[in-house]
Amino acid sequence: MLAHKHQGNRIVKLDRIDIKILYELQKNGRITNVELAELVNLSPSPCLMRVKKLQAEGYIEGYSAQINVSKLGQTLTVFTEITLKNHRQIDFARFLAAVEKVDQVIECHLVSGGYDYMLKFVTSGIGEYQSIMERLTDMDIGIDKYFSFVVLKSPIVKSHMPLTSLFPM
């Protein structure tokens, strides 16, 4: 068995078929149950039961559309390394509370290395990014320094995790 989740007194186990179902659904959330069943070598009824079980147990958090933002207009993606002045729990909490409210921050990661956080911004342009960073530094939320990396091109962007490689059976 591959993944375990404690639910009450019982342990829910995922097998390779469950992982394959998750893998396929993350690539195409609108796939029909019949198509999905075929891809994972099940008949439709047991496949649907497994999908409902995966949803009920929280392995599937929801479904959404992947938007081609470039068709809507030009955007700017910036990765930003941020170092905080202090490293107490309250400093991290204050920083996260402020950053969480910035809609243009689409990812925030606490990382090891020479800085504390790596943020991914998607903005309408350099002016908007600059004003967001000025506002954040003016808020006195503990930012010591930051470095910005403007994305020129994104030749590889995947929207799915390599589940079958991460959790081989």
C-alpha angles and dihedrals in degrees: 000000000000117000128022130201124181112227113179106308096334130079116227111214126202120209132196091275091055090050091048090050091052091046093052095043093053089054094046118011091178096058113129118248090242092054092045092049090053092050093051096039098245133120114255098255098055089041092056091047090053092049091051090048091050090050094047092049093051100249088119108050097182147301129265142170120256105228122212094223093183089068089059095052145286120320137177123225118201130181111207128196111208128192119194123218094228132025105210119128091251091055092054091045093050092049094048093047090056097042092047089065093056106096092198091063102090097169134025122181131183102220141184121239133056098339138036110233138025113204129188116211128189111193139162090253148320092291093058092045091050093050091049091052092046090051092048093049091046091052091070094228093151103273109158098177141337138199123206127212113192114210110231097181137353107211093170124036119154124191095196136068121235091245096162090054096041093050107027119179 
